[in-house]
PDB file of C-alpha atoms in Angstrom:
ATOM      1  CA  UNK A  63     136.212 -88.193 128.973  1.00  0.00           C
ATOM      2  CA  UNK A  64     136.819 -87.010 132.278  1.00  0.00           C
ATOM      3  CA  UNK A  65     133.604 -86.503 134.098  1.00  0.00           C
ATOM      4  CA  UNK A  66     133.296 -82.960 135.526  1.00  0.00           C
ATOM      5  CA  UNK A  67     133.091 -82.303 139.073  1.00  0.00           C
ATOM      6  CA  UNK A  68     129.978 -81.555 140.532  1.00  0.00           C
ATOM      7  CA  UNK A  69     129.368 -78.765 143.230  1.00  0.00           C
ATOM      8  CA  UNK A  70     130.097 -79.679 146.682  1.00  0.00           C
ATOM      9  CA  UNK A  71     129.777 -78.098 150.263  1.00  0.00           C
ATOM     10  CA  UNK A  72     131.788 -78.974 153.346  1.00  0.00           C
ATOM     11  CA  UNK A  73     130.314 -77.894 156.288  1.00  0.00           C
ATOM     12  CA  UNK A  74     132.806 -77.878 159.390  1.00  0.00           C
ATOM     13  CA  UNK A  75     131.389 -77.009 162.907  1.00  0.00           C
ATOM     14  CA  UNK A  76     133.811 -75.313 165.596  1.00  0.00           C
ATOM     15  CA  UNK A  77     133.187 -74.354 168.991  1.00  0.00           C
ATOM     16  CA  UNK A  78     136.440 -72.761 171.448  1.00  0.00           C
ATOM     17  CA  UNK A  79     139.263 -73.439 168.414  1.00  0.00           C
ATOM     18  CA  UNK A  80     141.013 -70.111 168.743  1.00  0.00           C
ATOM     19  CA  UNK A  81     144.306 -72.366 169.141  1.00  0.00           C
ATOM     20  CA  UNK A  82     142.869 -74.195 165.295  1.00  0.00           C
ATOM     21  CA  UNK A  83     142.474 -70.824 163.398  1.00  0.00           C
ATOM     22  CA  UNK A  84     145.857 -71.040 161.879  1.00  0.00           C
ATOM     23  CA  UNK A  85     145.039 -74.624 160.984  1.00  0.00           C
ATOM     24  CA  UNK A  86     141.848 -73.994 160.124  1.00  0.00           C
ATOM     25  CA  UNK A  87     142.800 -71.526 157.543  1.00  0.00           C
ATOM     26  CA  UNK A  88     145.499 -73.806 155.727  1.00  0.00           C
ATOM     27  CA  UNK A  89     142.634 -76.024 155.282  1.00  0.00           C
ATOM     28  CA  UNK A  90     140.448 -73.091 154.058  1.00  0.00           C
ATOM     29  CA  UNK A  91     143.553 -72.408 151.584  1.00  0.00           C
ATOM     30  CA  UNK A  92     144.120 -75.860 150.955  1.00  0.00           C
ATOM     31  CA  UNK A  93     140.340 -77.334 149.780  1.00  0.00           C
ATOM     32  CA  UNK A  94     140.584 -73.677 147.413  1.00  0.00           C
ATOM     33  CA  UNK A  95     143.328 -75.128 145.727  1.00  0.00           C
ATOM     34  CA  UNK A  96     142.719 -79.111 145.808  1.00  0.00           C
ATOM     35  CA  UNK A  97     138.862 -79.400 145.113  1.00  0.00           C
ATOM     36  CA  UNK A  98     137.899 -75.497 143.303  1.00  0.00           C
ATOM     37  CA  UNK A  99     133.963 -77.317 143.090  1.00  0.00           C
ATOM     38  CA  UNK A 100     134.162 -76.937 146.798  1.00  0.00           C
ATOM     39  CA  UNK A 101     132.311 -74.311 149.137  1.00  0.00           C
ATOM     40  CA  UNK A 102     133.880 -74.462 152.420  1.00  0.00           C
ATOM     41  CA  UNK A 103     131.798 -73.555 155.671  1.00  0.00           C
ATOM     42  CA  UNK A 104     132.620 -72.800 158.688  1.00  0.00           C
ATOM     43  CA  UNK A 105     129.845 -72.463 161.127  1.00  0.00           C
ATOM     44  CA  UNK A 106     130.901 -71.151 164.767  1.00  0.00           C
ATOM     45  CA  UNK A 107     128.189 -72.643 166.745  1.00  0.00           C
ATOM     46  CA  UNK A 108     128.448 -69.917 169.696  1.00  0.00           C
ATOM     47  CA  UNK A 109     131.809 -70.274 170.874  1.00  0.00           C
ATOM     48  CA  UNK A 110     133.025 -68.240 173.809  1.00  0.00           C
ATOM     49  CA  UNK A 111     136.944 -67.112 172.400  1.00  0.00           C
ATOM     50  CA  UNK A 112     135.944 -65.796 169.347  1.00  0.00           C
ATOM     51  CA  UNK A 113     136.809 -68.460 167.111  1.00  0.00           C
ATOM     52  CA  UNK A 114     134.661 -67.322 163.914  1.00  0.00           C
ATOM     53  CA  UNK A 115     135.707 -63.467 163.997  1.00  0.00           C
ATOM     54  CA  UNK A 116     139.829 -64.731 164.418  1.00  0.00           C
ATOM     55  CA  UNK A 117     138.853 -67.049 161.189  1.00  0.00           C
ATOM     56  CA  UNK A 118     137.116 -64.247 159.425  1.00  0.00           C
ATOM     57  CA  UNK A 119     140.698 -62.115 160.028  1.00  0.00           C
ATOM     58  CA  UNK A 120     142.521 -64.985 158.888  1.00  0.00           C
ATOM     59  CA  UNK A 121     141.383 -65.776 155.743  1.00  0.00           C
ATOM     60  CA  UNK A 122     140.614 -63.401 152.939  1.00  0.00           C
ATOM     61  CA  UNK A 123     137.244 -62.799 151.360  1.00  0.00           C
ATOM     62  CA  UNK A 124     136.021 -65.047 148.934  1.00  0.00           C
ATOM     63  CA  UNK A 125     133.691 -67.221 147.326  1.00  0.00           C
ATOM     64  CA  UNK A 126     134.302 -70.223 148.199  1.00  0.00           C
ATOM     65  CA  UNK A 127     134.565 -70.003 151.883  1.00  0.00           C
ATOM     66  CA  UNK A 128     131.955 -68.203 154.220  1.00  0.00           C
ATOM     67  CA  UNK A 129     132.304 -68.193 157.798  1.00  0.00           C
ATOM     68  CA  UNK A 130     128.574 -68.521 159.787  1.00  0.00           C
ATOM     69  CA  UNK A 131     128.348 -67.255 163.504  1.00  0.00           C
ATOM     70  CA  UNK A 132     125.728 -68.275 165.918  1.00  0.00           C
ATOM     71  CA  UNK A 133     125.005 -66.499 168.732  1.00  0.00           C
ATOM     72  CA  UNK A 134     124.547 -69.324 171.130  1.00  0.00           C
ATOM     73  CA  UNK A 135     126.068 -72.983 171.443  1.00  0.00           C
ATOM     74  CA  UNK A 136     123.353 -75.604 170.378  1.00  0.00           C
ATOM     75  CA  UNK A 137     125.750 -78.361 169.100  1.00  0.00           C
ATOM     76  CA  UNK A 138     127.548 -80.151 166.573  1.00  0.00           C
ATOM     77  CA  UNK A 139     124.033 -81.146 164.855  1.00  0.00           C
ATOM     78  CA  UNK A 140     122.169 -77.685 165.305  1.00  0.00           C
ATOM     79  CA  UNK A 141     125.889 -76.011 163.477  1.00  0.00           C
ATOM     80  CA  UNK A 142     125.895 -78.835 160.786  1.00  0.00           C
ATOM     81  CA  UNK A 143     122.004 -77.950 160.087  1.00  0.00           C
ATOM     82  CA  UNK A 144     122.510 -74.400 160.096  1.00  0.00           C
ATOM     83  CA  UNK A 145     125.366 -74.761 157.590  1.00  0.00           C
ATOM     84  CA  UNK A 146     123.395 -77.328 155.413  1.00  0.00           C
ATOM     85  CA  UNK A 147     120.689 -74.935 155.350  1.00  0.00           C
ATOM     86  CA  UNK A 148     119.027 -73.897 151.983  1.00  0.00           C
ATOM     87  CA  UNK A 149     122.061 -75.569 150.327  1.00  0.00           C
ATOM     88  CA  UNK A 150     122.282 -75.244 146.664  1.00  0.00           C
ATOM     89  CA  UNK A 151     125.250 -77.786 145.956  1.00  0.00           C
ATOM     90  CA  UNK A 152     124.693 -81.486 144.988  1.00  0.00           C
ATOM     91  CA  UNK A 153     126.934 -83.031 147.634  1.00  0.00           C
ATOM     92  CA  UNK A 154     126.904 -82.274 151.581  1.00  0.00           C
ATOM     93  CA  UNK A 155     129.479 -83.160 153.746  1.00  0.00           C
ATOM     94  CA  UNK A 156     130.620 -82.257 157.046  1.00  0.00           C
ATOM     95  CA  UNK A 157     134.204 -82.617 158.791  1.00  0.00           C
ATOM     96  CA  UNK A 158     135.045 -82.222 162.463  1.00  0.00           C
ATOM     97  CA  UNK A 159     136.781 -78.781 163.019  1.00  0.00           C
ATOM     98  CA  UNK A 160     138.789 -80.105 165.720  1.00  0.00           C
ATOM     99  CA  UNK A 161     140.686 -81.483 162.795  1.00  0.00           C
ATOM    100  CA  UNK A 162     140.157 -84.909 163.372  1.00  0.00           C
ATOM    101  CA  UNK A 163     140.594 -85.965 159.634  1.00  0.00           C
ATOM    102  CA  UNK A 164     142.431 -84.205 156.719  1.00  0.00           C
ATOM    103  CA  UNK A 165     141.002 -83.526 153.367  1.00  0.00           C
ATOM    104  CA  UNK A 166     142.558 -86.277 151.634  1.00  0.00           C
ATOM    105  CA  UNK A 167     139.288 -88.267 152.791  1.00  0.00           C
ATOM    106  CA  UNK A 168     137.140 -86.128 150.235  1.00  0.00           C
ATOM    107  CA  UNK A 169     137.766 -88.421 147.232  1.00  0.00           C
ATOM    108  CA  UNK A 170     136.565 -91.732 148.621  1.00  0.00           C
ATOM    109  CA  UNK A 171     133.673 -89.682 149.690  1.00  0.00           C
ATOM    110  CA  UNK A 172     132.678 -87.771 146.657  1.00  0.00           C
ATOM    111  CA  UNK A 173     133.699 -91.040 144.422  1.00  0.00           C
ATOM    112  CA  UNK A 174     131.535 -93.011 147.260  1.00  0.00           C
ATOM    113  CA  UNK A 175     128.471 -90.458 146.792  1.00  0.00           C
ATOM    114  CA  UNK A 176     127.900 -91.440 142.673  1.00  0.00           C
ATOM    115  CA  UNK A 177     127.217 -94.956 144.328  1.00  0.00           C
ATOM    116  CA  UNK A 178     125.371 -94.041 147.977  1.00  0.00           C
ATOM    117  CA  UNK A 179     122.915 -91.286 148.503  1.00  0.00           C
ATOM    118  CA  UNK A 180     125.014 -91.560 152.531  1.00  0.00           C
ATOM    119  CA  UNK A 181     128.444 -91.655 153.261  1.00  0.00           C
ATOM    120  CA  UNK A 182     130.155 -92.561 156.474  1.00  0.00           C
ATOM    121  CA  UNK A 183     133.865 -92.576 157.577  1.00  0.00           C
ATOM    122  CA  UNK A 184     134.569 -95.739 159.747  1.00  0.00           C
ATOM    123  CA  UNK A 185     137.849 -95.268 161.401  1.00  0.00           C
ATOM    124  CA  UNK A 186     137.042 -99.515 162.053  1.00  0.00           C
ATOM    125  CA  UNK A 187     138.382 -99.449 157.882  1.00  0.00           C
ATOM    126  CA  UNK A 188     141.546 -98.198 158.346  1.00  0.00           C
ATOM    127  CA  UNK A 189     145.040 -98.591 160.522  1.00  0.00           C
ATOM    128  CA  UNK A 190     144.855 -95.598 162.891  1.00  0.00           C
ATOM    129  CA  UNK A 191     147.732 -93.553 164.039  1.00  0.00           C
ATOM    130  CA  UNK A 192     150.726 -95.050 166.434  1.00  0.00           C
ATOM    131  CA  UNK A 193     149.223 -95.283 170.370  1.00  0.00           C
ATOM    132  CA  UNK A 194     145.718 -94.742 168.564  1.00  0.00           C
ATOM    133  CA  UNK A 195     142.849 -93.673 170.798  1.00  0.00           C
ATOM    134  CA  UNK A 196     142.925 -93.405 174.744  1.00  0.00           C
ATOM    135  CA  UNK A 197     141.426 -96.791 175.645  1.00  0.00           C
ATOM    136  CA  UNK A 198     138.882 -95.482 178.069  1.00  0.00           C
ATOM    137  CA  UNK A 199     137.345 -93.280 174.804  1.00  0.00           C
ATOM    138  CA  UNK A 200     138.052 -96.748 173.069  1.00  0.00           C
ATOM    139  CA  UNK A 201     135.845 -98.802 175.519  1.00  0.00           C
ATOM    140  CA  UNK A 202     132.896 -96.146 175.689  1.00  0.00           C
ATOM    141  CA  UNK A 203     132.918 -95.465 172.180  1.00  0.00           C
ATOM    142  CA  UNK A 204     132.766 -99.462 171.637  1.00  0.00           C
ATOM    143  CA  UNK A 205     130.071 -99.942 174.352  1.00  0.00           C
ATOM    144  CA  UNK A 206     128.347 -96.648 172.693  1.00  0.00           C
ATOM    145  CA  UNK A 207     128.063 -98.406 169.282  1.00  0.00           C
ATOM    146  CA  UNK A 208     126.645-101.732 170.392  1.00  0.00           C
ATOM    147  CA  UNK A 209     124.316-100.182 172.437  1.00  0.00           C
ATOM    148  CA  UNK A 210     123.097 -98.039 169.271  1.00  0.00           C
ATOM    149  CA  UNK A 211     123.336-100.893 167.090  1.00  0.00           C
ATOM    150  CA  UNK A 212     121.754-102.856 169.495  1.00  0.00           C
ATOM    151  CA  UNK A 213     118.243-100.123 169.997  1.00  0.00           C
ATOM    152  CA  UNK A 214     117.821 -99.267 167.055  1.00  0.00           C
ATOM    153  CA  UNK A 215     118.295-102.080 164.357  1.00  0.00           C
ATOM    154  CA  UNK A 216     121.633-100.746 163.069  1.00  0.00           C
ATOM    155  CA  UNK A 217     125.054-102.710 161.711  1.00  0.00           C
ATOM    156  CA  UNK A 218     127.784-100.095 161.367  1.00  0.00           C
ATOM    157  CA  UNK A 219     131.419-100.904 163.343  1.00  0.00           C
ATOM    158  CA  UNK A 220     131.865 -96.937 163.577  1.00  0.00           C
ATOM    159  CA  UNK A 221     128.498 -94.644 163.505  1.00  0.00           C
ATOM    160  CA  UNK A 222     130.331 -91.487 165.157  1.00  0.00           C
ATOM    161  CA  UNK A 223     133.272 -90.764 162.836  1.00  0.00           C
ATOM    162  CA  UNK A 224     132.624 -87.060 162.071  1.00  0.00           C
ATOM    163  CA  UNK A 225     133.111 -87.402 158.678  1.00  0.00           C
ATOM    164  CA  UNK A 226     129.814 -87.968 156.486  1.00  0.00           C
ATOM    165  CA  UNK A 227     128.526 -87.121 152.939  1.00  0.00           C
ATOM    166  CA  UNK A 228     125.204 -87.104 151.718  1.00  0.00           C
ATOM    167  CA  UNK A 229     123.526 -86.328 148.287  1.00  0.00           C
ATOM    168  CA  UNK A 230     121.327 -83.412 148.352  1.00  0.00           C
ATOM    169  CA  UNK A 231     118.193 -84.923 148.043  1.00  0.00           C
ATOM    170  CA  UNK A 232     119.259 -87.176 151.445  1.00  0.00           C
ATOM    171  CA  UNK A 233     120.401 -84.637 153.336  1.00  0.00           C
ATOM    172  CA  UNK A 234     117.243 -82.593 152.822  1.00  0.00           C
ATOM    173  CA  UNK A 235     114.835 -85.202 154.001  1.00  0.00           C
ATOM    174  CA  UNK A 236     117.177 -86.205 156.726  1.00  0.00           C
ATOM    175  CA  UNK A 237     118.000 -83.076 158.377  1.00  0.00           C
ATOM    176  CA  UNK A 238     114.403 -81.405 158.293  1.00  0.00           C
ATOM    177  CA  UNK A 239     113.302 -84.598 160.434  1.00  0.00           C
ATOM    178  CA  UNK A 240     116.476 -84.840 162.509  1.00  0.00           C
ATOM    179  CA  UNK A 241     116.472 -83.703 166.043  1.00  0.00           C
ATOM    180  CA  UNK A 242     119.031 -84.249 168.090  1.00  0.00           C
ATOM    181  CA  UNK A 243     122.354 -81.763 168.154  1.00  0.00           C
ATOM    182  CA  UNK A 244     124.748 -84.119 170.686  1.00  0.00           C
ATOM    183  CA  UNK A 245     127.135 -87.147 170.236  1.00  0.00           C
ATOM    184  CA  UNK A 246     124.228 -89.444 169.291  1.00  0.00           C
ATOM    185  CA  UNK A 247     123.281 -87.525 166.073  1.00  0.00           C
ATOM    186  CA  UNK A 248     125.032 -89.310 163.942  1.00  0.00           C
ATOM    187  CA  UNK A 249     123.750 -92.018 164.939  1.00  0.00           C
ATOM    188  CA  UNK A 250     120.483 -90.854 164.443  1.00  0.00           C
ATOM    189  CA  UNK A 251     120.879 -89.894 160.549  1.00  0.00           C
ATOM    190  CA  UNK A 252     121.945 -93.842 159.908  1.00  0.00           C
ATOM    191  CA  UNK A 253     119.291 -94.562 162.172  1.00  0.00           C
ATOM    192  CA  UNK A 254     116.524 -92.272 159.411  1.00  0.00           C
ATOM    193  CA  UNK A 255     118.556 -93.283 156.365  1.00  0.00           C
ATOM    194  CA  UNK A 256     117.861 -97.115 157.154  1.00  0.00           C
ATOM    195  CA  UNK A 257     114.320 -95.975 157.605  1.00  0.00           C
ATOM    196  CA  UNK A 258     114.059 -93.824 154.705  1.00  0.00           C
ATOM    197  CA  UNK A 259     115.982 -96.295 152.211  1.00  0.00           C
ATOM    198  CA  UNK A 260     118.984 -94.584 151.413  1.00  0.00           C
ATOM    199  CA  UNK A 261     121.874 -96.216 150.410  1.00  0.00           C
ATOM    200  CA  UNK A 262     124.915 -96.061 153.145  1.00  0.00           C
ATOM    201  CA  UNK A 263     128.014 -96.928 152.050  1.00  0.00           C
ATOM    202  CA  UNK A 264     131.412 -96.745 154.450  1.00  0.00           C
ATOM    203  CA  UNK A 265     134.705 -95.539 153.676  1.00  0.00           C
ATOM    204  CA  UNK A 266     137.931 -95.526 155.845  1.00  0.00           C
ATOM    205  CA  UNK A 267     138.394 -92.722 158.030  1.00  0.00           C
ATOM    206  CA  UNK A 268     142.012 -92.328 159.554  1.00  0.00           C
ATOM    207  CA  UNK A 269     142.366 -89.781 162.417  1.00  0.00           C
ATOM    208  CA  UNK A 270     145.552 -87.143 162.196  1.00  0.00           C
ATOM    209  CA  UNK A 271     148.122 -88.190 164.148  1.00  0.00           C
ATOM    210  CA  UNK A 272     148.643 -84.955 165.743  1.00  0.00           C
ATOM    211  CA  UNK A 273     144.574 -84.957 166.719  1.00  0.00           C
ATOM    212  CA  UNK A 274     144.353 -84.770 170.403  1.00  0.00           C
ATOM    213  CA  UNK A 275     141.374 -85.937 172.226  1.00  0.00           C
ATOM    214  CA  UNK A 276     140.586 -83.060 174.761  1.00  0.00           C
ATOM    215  CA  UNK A 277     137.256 -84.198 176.123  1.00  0.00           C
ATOM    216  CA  UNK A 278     137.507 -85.185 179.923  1.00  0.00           C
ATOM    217  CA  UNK A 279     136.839 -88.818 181.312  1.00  0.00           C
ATOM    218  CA  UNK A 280     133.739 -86.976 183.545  1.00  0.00           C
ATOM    219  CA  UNK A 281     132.574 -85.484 180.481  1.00  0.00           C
ATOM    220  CA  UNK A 282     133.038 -88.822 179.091  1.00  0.00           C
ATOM    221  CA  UNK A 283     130.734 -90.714 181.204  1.00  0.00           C
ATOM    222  CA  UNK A 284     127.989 -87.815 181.224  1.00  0.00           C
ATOM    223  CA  UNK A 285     128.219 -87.811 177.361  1.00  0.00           C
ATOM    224  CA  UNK A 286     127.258 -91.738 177.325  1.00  0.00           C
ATOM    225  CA  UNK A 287     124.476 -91.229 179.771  1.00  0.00           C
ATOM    226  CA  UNK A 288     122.775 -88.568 177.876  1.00  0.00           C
ATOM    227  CA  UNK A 289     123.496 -91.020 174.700  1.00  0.00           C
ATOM    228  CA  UNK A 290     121.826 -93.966 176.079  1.00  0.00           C
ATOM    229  CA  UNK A 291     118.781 -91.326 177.017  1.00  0.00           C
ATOM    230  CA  UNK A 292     119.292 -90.095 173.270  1.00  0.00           C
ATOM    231  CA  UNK A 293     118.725 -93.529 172.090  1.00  0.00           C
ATOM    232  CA  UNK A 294     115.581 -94.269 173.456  1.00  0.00           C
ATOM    233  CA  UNK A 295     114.420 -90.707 172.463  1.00  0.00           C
ATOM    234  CA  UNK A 296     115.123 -91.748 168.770  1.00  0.00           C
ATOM    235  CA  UNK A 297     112.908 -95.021 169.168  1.00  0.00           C
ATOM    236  CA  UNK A 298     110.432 -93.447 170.959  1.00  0.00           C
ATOM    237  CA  UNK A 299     109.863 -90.553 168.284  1.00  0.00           C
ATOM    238  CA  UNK A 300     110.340 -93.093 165.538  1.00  0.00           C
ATOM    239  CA  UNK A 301     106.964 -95.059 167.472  1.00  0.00           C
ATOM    240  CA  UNK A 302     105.308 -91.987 167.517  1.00  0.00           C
ATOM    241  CA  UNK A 303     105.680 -90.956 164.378  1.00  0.00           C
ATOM    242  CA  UNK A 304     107.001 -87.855 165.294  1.00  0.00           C
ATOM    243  CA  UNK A 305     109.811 -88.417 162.286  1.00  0.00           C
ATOM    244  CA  UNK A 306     107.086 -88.531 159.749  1.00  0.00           C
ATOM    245  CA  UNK A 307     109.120 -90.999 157.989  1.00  0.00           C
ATOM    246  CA  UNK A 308     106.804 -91.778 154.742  1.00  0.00           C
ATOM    247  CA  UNK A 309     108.721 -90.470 151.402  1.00  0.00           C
TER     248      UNK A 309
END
């Protein structure tokens, strides 16, 4: 007897993707028809082109999609918690909106989550596109993990795929002690699962070969600076007991 699908949400954060909305929406019309246990959100944390009202034109009202604007910017984690928020489904996941991954990853990760109360895409799992990454994102990204391995106990080849799934009961006692909304909060949900005792299991994670990286080798460097800083933040409140991390 096939087992029947349980209710899902897919949270996917976007900030200045007027050029996606097109894209965005053949996803939107795409999950509708692949996955109909699915709620699809987009949350549109502040962006400065309009990319959530273009979206709302674009797709056509209905249940299972709903399109959340914030006023202001406050990152990738602040967009995913907003979206999470008050969440009714069993499953939570959330996808880059910059389109990183396509939704043939769901699967592994729904058929992952009847195993793992976590689920992360590790693009370390799987043969990436031809010319993969630029090396210098490569190289920090690399140095980025050890370092985060290295401070805070962890053993994951790829902690910031943006690709995750959690069961509900995870994601609510992970994202009402999470704190961070930058680059290193992913790192700091493996970081509170180990803590907490969920189960983490990895999948493979391939990016799109027509993804394009469009963050800046400045921005790169500033970006790993604040991380390191981020790091030491997460030990420091996890000393402090500022996660309050008894269950």
């Amino acid at each position: 007897v096939k087992k029947a699908a349980r209710p899902t949400r897919l949270v996917v954060p976007i900030y200045n993707e007027a050029g996606l909305v097109d894209a965005l929406a053949g996803v939107a019309k795409e999950a509708a028809t692949r996955f109909p246990e699915l709620k699809l959100v987009f949350v549109d944390d502040g962006s400065r082109d309009g990319s959530g009202e273009l979206l709302r034109r674009a797709l056509p009202s209905t249940s299972s999609v709903e399109i959340q604007i914030l006023r202001q910017n406050g990152g990738k984690g602040h967009a995913i918690r907003h979206g999470f928020r008050g969440a009714p489904e069993e499953r939570l996941i959330f996808m880059d909106g910059d389109l990183a991954y396509s939704l043939d990853h769901i699967p592994a990760l729904l058929e992952a989550l009847e195993t793992y109360d976590v689920v992360i895409g590790s693009r370390a799992m799987a043969p990436q596109a031809q010319g993969g990454l630029p090396a210098r994102r490569v190289f920090l990204g690399w140095g980025f993990n050890r370092l985060a391995c290295f401070i805070l106990g962890l053993d994951y080849p790829d902690t910031q795929a943006g690709l995750k799934g959690f069961s509900r009961q995870a994601a609510e006692s992970l994202f009402s002690r999470q704190k961070l909304a930058g680059f290193a909060f992913d790192v700091e949900l493996l970081y509170l699962s180990r803590k907490l005792g969920f189960r983490v299991g990895q999948v493979p994670a391939q990016v799109s070969s027509e993804h394009s990286y469009k963050t800046s080798h400045i921005k790169l460097i500033c970006n790993s600076l604040t991380c390191f800083f981020e790091l030491w933040l997460i030990r420091w409140w996890s000393w402090t007991g500022a996660y309050r991390l008894s269950r």
